[in-house]
Amino acid sequence: MKKLERNFYDRSAVDVARDLLGKLLVHDVDGIRYSARIVETEAYCGITDKAAHSYGGRRTERVEVMYGKPGFSYVYFVYGMHFCFNVVSSSKDDPQAVLVRGVEPVEGLDMMAYNRFHMDYAALSCTQKVSLTNGPAKLCKALALDRRHNGLDLCGSSLFIVQGDVSPSSIVETTRIGIGYAEEAQDYPWRFYIAGNPYVSVK
DNA sequence: CTACGGATTTTCT
DNA sequence: GAAAATCCGTAGT
């Protein structure tokens, strides 16, 4: 399957978020391949979006990568213990990004099960299987993504996204999660997910 | 099933 | 010093 190229990411975060659904996120490390279908995303639309880390043109060390070229990773640390993975979108100096909130495991299931629960995949309960990757911090843990993966080029060879083999049947557009501080931006329909998929974090 | 609070530390004011 | 793009365990319905 074809790796997504720079021009895929060089669009608004809303367009990239919608089009990432059904694509395959791949992480190759230490001879292990993790891959998972993207089933839930959120767009963070830059300096005018009160929910975005780059709102108002804020430009700190943490958010610097969002001001660079599209198609790079933005991984941040939150709540003292979790990481979240984003894809930098839009053009250089327009700090937009897409948060990946849910993925469906495809390859590397045993390593994902180990990373999350220190168990074999076969020993997981049904609840645990779904809980492997149905949230932004859960999928980072499962796919072994952390601060070392901030600022990586997704057009590179260890962390990238490929075209999926099936396009999503039905896409739901709704409001974003966990942004109670964002006033009217809370109500913008910038979260997208594949209808009916069990790895969506919040229905 | 839903609701709530605690965990834990970086990041920014 | 406060808040945070979350998760998990426990308690209640």
PDB file of C-alpha atoms (C1' of nucleotides) in Angstrom:
ATOM      1  CA  MET A   1       0.000   0.000   0.000  1.00  0.00           C
ATOM      2  CA  LYS A   2       1.127   3.488  -0.838  1.00  0.00           C
ATOM      3  CA  LYS A   3       2.688   5.759   1.769  1.00  0.00           C
ATOM      4  CA  LEU A   4       0.982   9.132   2.055  1.00  0.00           C
ATOM      5  CA  GLU A   5       3.123  11.931   0.647  1.00  0.00           C
ATOM      6  CA  ARG A   6       3.714  15.493   1.798  1.00  0.00           C
ATOM      7  CA  ASN A   7       0.870  16.919  -0.282  1.00  0.00           C
ATOM      8  CA  PHE A   8      -1.681  14.823   1.636  1.00  0.00           C
ATOM      9  CA  TYR A   9      -0.809  16.725   4.812  1.00  0.00           C
ATOM     10  CA  ASP A  10      -0.542  20.138   3.168  1.00  0.00           C
ATOM     11  CA  ARG A  11      -4.253  20.870   3.598  1.00  0.00           C
ATOM     12  CA  SER A  12      -6.503  22.153   6.362  1.00  0.00           C
ATOM     13  CA  ALA A  13      -6.567  20.039   9.536  1.00  0.00           C
ATOM     14  CA  VAL A  14     -10.283  19.448   9.004  1.00  0.00           C
ATOM     15  CA  ASP A  15      -9.702  17.930   5.560  1.00  0.00           C
ATOM     16  CA  VAL A  16      -6.742  15.886   6.758  1.00  0.00           C
ATOM     17  CA  ALA A  17      -8.658  14.649   9.814  1.00  0.00           C
ATOM     18  CA  ARG A  18     -11.578  13.440   7.706  1.00  0.00           C
ATOM     19  CA  ASP A  19      -9.333  11.818   5.106  1.00  0.00           C
ATOM     20  CA  LEU A  20      -7.128  10.042   7.651  1.00  0.00           C
ATOM     21  CA  LEU A  21     -10.030   7.775   8.587  1.00  0.00           C
ATOM     22  CA  GLY A  22      -9.437   4.302   7.201  1.00  0.00           C
ATOM     23  CA  LYS A  23      -5.708   4.941   6.659  1.00  0.00           C
ATOM     24  CA  LEU A  24      -3.111   2.700   8.303  1.00  0.00           C
ATOM     25  CA  LEU A  25      -0.711   4.144  10.895  1.00  0.00           C
ATOM     26  CA  VAL A  26       2.566   2.190  10.809  1.00  0.00           C
ATOM     27  CA  HIS A  27       5.387   2.204  13.381  1.00  0.00           C
ATOM     28  CA  ASP A  28       8.461   0.114  12.681  1.00  0.00           C
ATOM     29  CA  VAL A  29      10.873  -0.252  15.590  1.00  0.00           C
ATOM     30  CA  ASP A  30      13.403  -2.897  16.650  1.00  0.00           C
ATOM     31  CA  GLY A  31      12.234  -5.226  13.895  1.00  0.00           C
ATOM     32  CA  ILE A  32       8.647  -5.015  15.135  1.00  0.00           C
ATOM     33  CA  ARG A  33       5.887  -3.668  12.918  1.00  0.00           C
ATOM     34  CA  TYR A  34       2.912  -2.037  14.553  1.00  0.00           C
ATOM     35  CA  SER A  35       0.066  -1.110  12.246  1.00  0.00           C
ATOM     36  CA  ALA A  36      -3.447   0.056  12.998  1.00  0.00           C
ATOM     37  CA  ARG A  37      -6.355   1.527  11.091  1.00  0.00           C
ATOM     38  CA  ILE A  38      -7.225   5.108  12.035  1.00  0.00           C
ATOM     39  CA  VAL A  39     -10.876   5.243  13.121  1.00  0.00           C
ATOM     40  CA  GLU A  40     -11.195   8.513  15.088  1.00  0.00           C
ATOM     41  CA  THR A  41      -9.533  11.941  14.649  1.00  0.00           C
ATOM     42  CA  GLU A  42      -9.890  15.543  15.739  1.00  0.00           C
ATOM     43  CA  ALA A  43      -8.833  18.689  13.894  1.00  0.00           C
ATOM     44  CA  TYR A  44      -7.060  21.484  15.796  1.00  0.00           C
ATOM     45  CA  CYS A  45      -7.176  24.483  13.519  1.00  0.00           C
ATOM     46  CA  GLY A  46      -4.368  26.736  14.714  1.00  0.00           C
ATOM     47  CA  ILE A  47      -4.247  30.348  15.848  1.00  0.00           C
ATOM     48  CA  THR A  48      -8.015  30.973  15.654  1.00  0.00           C
ATOM     49  CA  ASP A  49      -9.014  27.750  17.453  1.00  0.00           C
ATOM     50  CA  LYS A  50      -9.398  28.252  21.201  1.00  0.00           C
ATOM     51  CA  ALA A  51      -8.912  24.518  21.774  1.00  0.00           C
ATOM     52  CA  ALA A  52      -5.555  24.373  19.965  1.00  0.00           C
ATOM     53  CA  HIS A  53      -2.206  24.520  21.751  1.00  0.00           C
ATOM     54  CA  SER A  54      -1.222  27.102  19.129  1.00  0.00           C
ATOM     55  CA  TYR A  55      -4.237  29.341  19.799  1.00  0.00           C
ATOM     56  CA  GLY A  56      -3.471  33.022  19.473  1.00  0.00           C
ATOM     57  CA  GLY A  57      -0.149  32.284  17.834  1.00  0.00           C
ATOM     58  CA  ARG A  58       1.359  30.812  20.980  1.00  0.00           C
ATOM     59  CA  ARG A  59       4.766  29.547  20.015  1.00  0.00           C
ATOM     60  CA  THR A  60       6.578  27.653  22.763  1.00  0.00           C
ATOM     61  CA  GLU A  61       9.135  24.874  22.540  1.00  0.00           C
ATOM     62  CA  ARG A  62       6.375  22.286  22.913  1.00  0.00           C
ATOM     63  CA  VAL A  63       4.294  23.463  19.950  1.00  0.00           C
ATOM     64  CA  GLU A  64       7.179  24.506  17.705  1.00  0.00           C
ATOM     65  CA  VAL A  65       6.823  21.510  15.400  1.00  0.00           C
ATOM     66  CA  MET A  66       3.327  22.667  14.415  1.00  0.00           C
ATOM     67  CA  TYR A  67       4.885  25.775  12.872  1.00  0.00           C
ATOM     68  CA  GLY A  68       7.039  23.638  10.596  1.00  0.00           C
ATOM     69  CA  LYS A  69       6.239  21.670   7.472  1.00  0.00           C
ATOM     70  CA  PRO A  70       3.129  19.468   7.291  1.00  0.00           C
ATOM     71  CA  GLY A  71       3.477  15.714   7.588  1.00  0.00           C
ATOM     72  CA  PHE A  72       5.524  15.716  10.803  1.00  0.00           C
ATOM     73  CA  SER A  73       4.473  14.220  14.129  1.00  0.00           C
ATOM     74  CA  TYR A  74       3.472  16.298  17.154  1.00  0.00           C
ATOM     75  CA  VAL A  75       3.551  14.153  20.291  1.00  0.00           C
ATOM     76  CA  TYR A  76       2.826  15.916  23.595  1.00  0.00           C
ATOM     77  CA  PHE A  77       2.763  14.879  27.231  1.00  0.00           C
ATOM     78  CA  VAL A  78      -0.397  15.536  29.224  1.00  0.00           C
ATOM     79  CA  TYR A  79      -1.956  14.974  32.662  1.00  0.00           C
ATOM     80  CA  GLY A  80       1.420  14.049  34.088  1.00  0.00           C
ATOM     81  CA  MET A  81       1.477  10.559  32.558  1.00  0.00           C
ATOM     82  CA  HIS A  82       0.084  10.315  29.024  1.00  0.00           C
ATOM     83  CA  PHE A  83       1.208  10.993  25.466  1.00  0.00           C
ATOM     84  CA  CYS A  84      -0.973  11.960  22.514  1.00  0.00           C
ATOM     85  CA  PHE A  85      -0.057  11.626  18.838  1.00  0.00           C
ATOM     86  CA  ASN A  86      -0.871  14.280  16.250  1.00  0.00           C
ATOM     87  CA  VAL A  87      -0.175  14.827  12.572  1.00  0.00           C
ATOM     88  CA  VAL A  88       0.954  18.350  11.643  1.00  0.00           C
ATOM     89  CA  SER A  89      -1.252  19.726   8.887  1.00  0.00           C
ATOM     90  CA  SER A  90      -1.547  22.803   6.675  1.00  0.00           C
ATOM     91  CA  SER A  91       1.416  24.868   5.519  1.00  0.00           C
ATOM     92  CA  LYS A  92       4.567  26.013   7.263  1.00  0.00           C
ATOM     93  CA  ASP A  93       3.794  28.790   9.790  1.00  0.00           C
ATOM     94  CA  ASP A  94       0.115  27.772   9.964  1.00  0.00           C
ATOM     95  CA  PRO A  95       0.143  25.649  13.152  1.00  0.00           C
ATOM     96  CA  GLN A  96      -2.670  23.167  12.592  1.00  0.00           C
ATOM     97  CA  ALA A  97      -2.680  19.494  13.591  1.00  0.00           C
ATOM     98  CA  VAL A  98      -4.850  16.390  13.744  1.00  0.00           C
ATOM     99  CA  LEU A  99      -5.108  14.368  16.979  1.00  0.00           C
ATOM    100  CA  VAL A 100      -5.490  10.619  16.419  1.00  0.00           C
ATOM    101  CA  ARG A 101      -7.973   9.416  19.068  1.00  0.00           C
ATOM    102  CA  GLY A 102      -8.728   5.832  18.069  1.00  0.00           C
ATOM    103  CA  VAL A 103      -7.170   3.072  15.967  1.00  0.00           C
ATOM    104  CA  GLU A 104      -8.009  -0.548  15.179  1.00  0.00           C
ATOM    105  CA  PRO A 105      -5.034  -2.924  15.616  1.00  0.00           C
ATOM    106  CA  VAL A 106      -3.919  -4.732  12.436  1.00  0.00           C
ATOM    107  CA  GLU A 107      -0.310  -5.918  12.959  1.00  0.00           C
ATOM    108  CA  GLY A 108       1.743  -6.306  16.136  1.00  0.00           C
ATOM    109  CA  LEU A 109      -1.172  -7.322  18.354  1.00  0.00           C
ATOM    110  CA  ASP A 110       0.983  -9.281  20.783  1.00  0.00           C
ATOM    111  CA  MET A 111       3.367  -6.365  21.308  1.00  0.00           C
ATOM    112  CA  MET A 112       0.434  -3.982  21.741  1.00  0.00           C
ATOM    113  CA  ALA A 113      -1.069  -6.295  24.361  1.00  0.00           C
ATOM    114  CA  TYR A 114       2.295  -6.467  26.121  1.00  0.00           C
ATOM    115  CA  ASN A 115       2.827  -2.687  26.041  1.00  0.00           C
ATOM    116  CA  ARG A 116      -0.640  -2.009  27.499  1.00  0.00           C
ATOM    117  CA  PHE A 117      -1.248  -4.906  29.870  1.00  0.00           C
ATOM    118  CA  HIS A 118       1.927  -7.017  30.010  1.00  0.00           C
ATOM    119  CA  MET A 119      -0.145  -9.922  28.700  1.00  0.00           C
ATOM    120  CA  ASP A 120      -0.421 -12.061  25.568  1.00  0.00           C
ATOM    121  CA  TYR A 121      -3.101 -10.902  23.171  1.00  0.00           C
ATOM    122  CA  ALA A 122      -4.827 -14.268  23.420  1.00  0.00           C
ATOM    123  CA  ALA A 123      -5.177 -13.846  27.188  1.00  0.00           C
ATOM    124  CA  LEU A 124      -6.999 -10.512  26.986  1.00  0.00           C
ATOM    125  CA  SER A 125     -10.681 -10.157  27.830  1.00  0.00           C
ATOM    126  CA  CYS A 126     -12.989  -8.664  25.215  1.00  0.00           C
ATOM    127  CA  THR A 127     -12.967  -5.395  27.151  1.00  0.00           C
ATOM    128  CA  GLN A 128      -9.187  -5.329  27.226  1.00  0.00           C
ATOM    129  CA  LYS A 129      -8.921  -6.009  23.495  1.00  0.00           C
ATOM    130  CA  VAL A 130     -11.033  -2.961  22.705  1.00  0.00           C
ATOM    131  CA  SER A 131      -9.254  -0.940  25.378  1.00  0.00           C
ATOM    132  CA  LEU A 132      -5.897  -1.550  23.677  1.00  0.00           C
ATOM    133  CA  THR A 133      -6.273   1.432  21.359  1.00  0.00           C
ATOM    134  CA  ASN A 134      -9.631   3.182  21.845  1.00  0.00           C
ATOM    135  CA  GLY A 135      -8.208   6.463  23.138  1.00  0.00           C
ATOM    136  CA  PRO A 136      -5.430   8.914  22.250  1.00  0.00           C
ATOM    137  CA  ALA A 137      -3.114   7.985  25.128  1.00  0.00           C
ATOM    138  CA  LYS A 138      -3.974   4.280  24.970  1.00  0.00           C
ATOM    139  CA  LEU A 139      -2.933   4.006  21.339  1.00  0.00           C
ATOM    140  CA  CYS A 140       0.372   5.737  22.064  1.00  0.00           C
ATOM    141  CA  LYS A 141       1.116   3.196  24.779  1.00  0.00           C
ATOM    142  CA  ALA A 142       0.087   0.305  22.539  1.00  0.00           C
ATOM    143  CA  LEU A 143       2.126   1.493  19.528  1.00  0.00           C
ATOM    144  CA  ALA A 144       5.117   2.447  21.721  1.00  0.00           C
ATOM    145  CA  LEU A 145       4.908   6.154  20.890  1.00  0.00           C
ATOM    146  CA  ASP A 146       6.310   8.728  23.325  1.00  0.00           C
ATOM    147  CA  ARG A 147       8.294  11.966  23.454  1.00  0.00           C
ATOM    148  CA  ARG A 148      11.020  10.462  21.273  1.00  0.00           C
ATOM    149  CA  HIS A 149       8.523  10.445  18.436  1.00  0.00           C
ATOM    150  CA  ASN A 150       7.840  14.163  18.527  1.00  0.00           C
ATOM    151  CA  GLY A 151       8.964  15.962  15.379  1.00  0.00           C
ATOM    152  CA  LEU A 152       9.464  12.888  13.194  1.00  0.00           C
ATOM    153  CA  ASP A 153       8.878  13.113   9.441  1.00  0.00           C
ATOM    154  CA  LEU A 154       5.894  10.936   8.540  1.00  0.00           C
ATOM    155  CA  CYS A 155       7.282  10.801   5.016  1.00  0.00           C
ATOM    156  CA  GLY A 156      10.230   8.924   6.543  1.00  0.00           C
ATOM    157  CA  SER A 157      10.750   5.224   7.131  1.00  0.00           C
ATOM    158  CA  SER A 158       9.985   4.388  10.761  1.00  0.00           C
ATOM    159  CA  LEU A 159       6.696   6.163  11.433  1.00  0.00           C
ATOM    160  CA  PHE A 160       4.337   6.759   8.528  1.00  0.00           C
ATOM    161  CA  ILE A 161       0.791   6.385   7.225  1.00  0.00           C
ATOM    162  CA  VAL A 162      -0.332   4.334   4.248  1.00  0.00           C
ATOM    163  CA  GLN A 163      -3.450   4.270   2.147  1.00  0.00           C
ATOM    164  CA  GLY A 164      -5.915   1.725   3.571  1.00  0.00           C
ATOM    165  CA  ASP A 165      -7.444  -1.078   1.556  1.00  0.00           C
ATOM    166  CA  VAL A 166     -11.023  -0.066   2.277  1.00  0.00           C
ATOM    167  CA  SER A 167     -12.502   3.427   2.538  1.00  0.00           C
ATOM    168  CA  PRO A 168     -14.800   4.118   5.500  1.00  0.00           C
ATOM    169  CA  SER A 169     -18.440   3.249   4.874  1.00  0.00           C
ATOM    170  CA  SER A 170     -19.931   6.042   6.947  1.00  0.00           C
ATOM    171  CA  ILE A 171     -18.250   8.977   8.706  1.00  0.00           C
ATOM    172  CA  VAL A 172     -19.682  10.759  11.757  1.00  0.00           C
ATOM    173  CA  GLU A 173     -18.852  14.451  12.345  1.00  0.00           C
ATOM    174  CA  THR A 174     -19.297  15.700  15.898  1.00  0.00           C
ATOM    175  CA  THR A 175     -17.766  17.800  18.684  1.00  0.00           C
ATOM    176  CA  ARG A 176     -14.327  17.312  20.194  1.00  0.00           C
ATOM    177  CA  ILE A 177     -13.522  15.678  23.542  1.00  0.00           C
ATOM    178  CA  GLY A 178     -11.818  17.082  26.645  1.00  0.00           C
ATOM    179  CA  ILE A 179     -11.690  20.769  25.682  1.00  0.00           C
ATOM    180  CA  GLY A 180     -13.963  22.308  28.303  1.00  0.00           C
ATOM    181  CA  TYR A 181     -11.732  25.385  28.453  1.00  0.00           C
ATOM    182  CA  ALA A 182     -12.322  26.286  24.800  1.00  0.00           C
ATOM    183  CA  GLU A 183     -15.589  28.245  25.110  1.00  0.00           C
ATOM    184  CA  GLU A 184     -17.536  28.340  21.807  1.00  0.00           C
ATOM    185  CA  ALA A 185     -14.875  26.193  20.093  1.00  0.00           C
ATOM    186  CA  GLN A 186     -16.203  23.268  22.155  1.00  0.00           C
ATOM    187  CA  ASP A 187     -19.177  23.141  19.803  1.00  0.00           C
ATOM    188  CA  TYR A 188     -17.331  23.025  16.476  1.00  0.00           C
ATOM    189  CA  PRO A 189     -17.880  19.716  14.597  1.00  0.00           C
ATOM    190  CA  TRP A 190     -14.202  18.908  14.225  1.00  0.00           C
ATOM    191  CA  ARG A 191     -14.161  15.306  15.476  1.00  0.00           C
ATOM    192  CA  PHE A 192     -14.549  12.544  12.917  1.00  0.00           C
ATOM    193  CA  TYR A 193     -15.013   8.822  13.320  1.00  0.00           C
ATOM    194  CA  ILE A 194     -16.006   5.714  11.422  1.00  0.00           C
ATOM    195  CA  ALA A 195     -19.605   4.901  12.324  1.00  0.00           C
ATOM    196  CA  GLY A 196     -19.987   1.708  14.311  1.00  0.00           C
ATOM    197  CA  ASN A 197     -16.292   1.039  14.838  1.00  0.00           C
ATOM    198  CA  PRO A 198     -15.590  -0.412  18.312  1.00  0.00           C
ATOM    199  CA  TYR A 199     -12.261   1.431  18.676  1.00  0.00           C
ATOM    200  CA  VAL A 200     -13.877   4.872  18.740  1.00  0.00           C
ATOM    201  CA  SER A 201     -13.156   6.360  22.197  1.00  0.00           C
ATOM    202  CA  VAL A 202     -16.472   8.184  22.726  1.00  0.00           C
ATOM    203  CA  LYS A 203     -19.600   7.461  20.683  1.00  0.00           C
TER     204      LYS A 203
ATOM    205  C1'  DC B   1     -24.854   1.062  32.637  1.00  0.00           C
ATOM    206  C1'  DT B   2     -23.189   6.146  34.487  1.00  0.00           C
ATOM    207  C1'  DA B   3     -20.539   9.310  37.771  1.00  0.00           C
ATOM    208  C1'  DC B   4     -16.787  10.699  40.185  1.00  0.00           C
ATOM    209  C1'  DG B   5     -12.164  11.411  41.977  1.00  0.00           C
ATOM    210  C1'  DG B   6      -7.237  10.372  42.090  1.00  0.00           C
ATOM    211  C1'  DA B   7      -2.944   9.651  39.672  1.00  0.00           C
ATOM    212  C1'  DT B   8       1.288  12.311  38.320  1.00  0.00           C
ATOM    213  C1'  DT B   9       4.536  15.819  36.208  1.00  0.00           C
ATOM    214  C1'  DT B  10       5.289  18.773  32.275  1.00  0.00           C
ATOM    215  C1'  DT B  11       4.250  23.108  30.686  1.00  0.00           C
ATOM    216  C1'  DC B  12       3.097  27.669  30.932  1.00  0.00           C
ATOM    217  C1'  DT B  13       1.741  31.954  33.658  1.00  0.00           C
TER     218       DT B  13
ATOM    219  C1'  DG C   1       1.185  27.720  41.462  1.00  0.00           C
ATOM    220  C1'  DA C   2      -2.479  26.029  38.280  1.00  0.00           C
ATOM    221  C1'  DA C   3      -3.993  23.564  34.520  1.00  0.00           C
ATOM    222  C1'  DA C   4      -3.807  19.869  31.466  1.00  0.00           C
ATOM    223  C1'  DA C   5      -6.471  17.537  23.657  1.00  0.00           C
ATOM    224  C1'  DT C   6      -6.581  11.181  29.726  1.00  0.00           C
ATOM    225  C1'  DC C   7      -7.236   6.899  31.969  1.00  0.00           C
ATOM    226  C1'  DC C   8      -8.619   3.802  35.520  1.00  0.00           C
ATOM    227  C1'  DG C   9     -10.745   2.003  39.601  1.00  0.00           C
ATOM    228  C1'  DT C  10     -14.557   2.259  42.626  1.00  0.00           C
ATOM    229  C1'  DA C  11     -19.212   3.151  43.947  1.00  0.00           C
ATOM    230  C1'  DG C  12     -23.899   3.724  42.884  1.00  0.00           C
ATOM    231  C1'  DT C  13     -28.230   2.852  39.820  1.00  0.00           C
TER     232       DT C  13
END
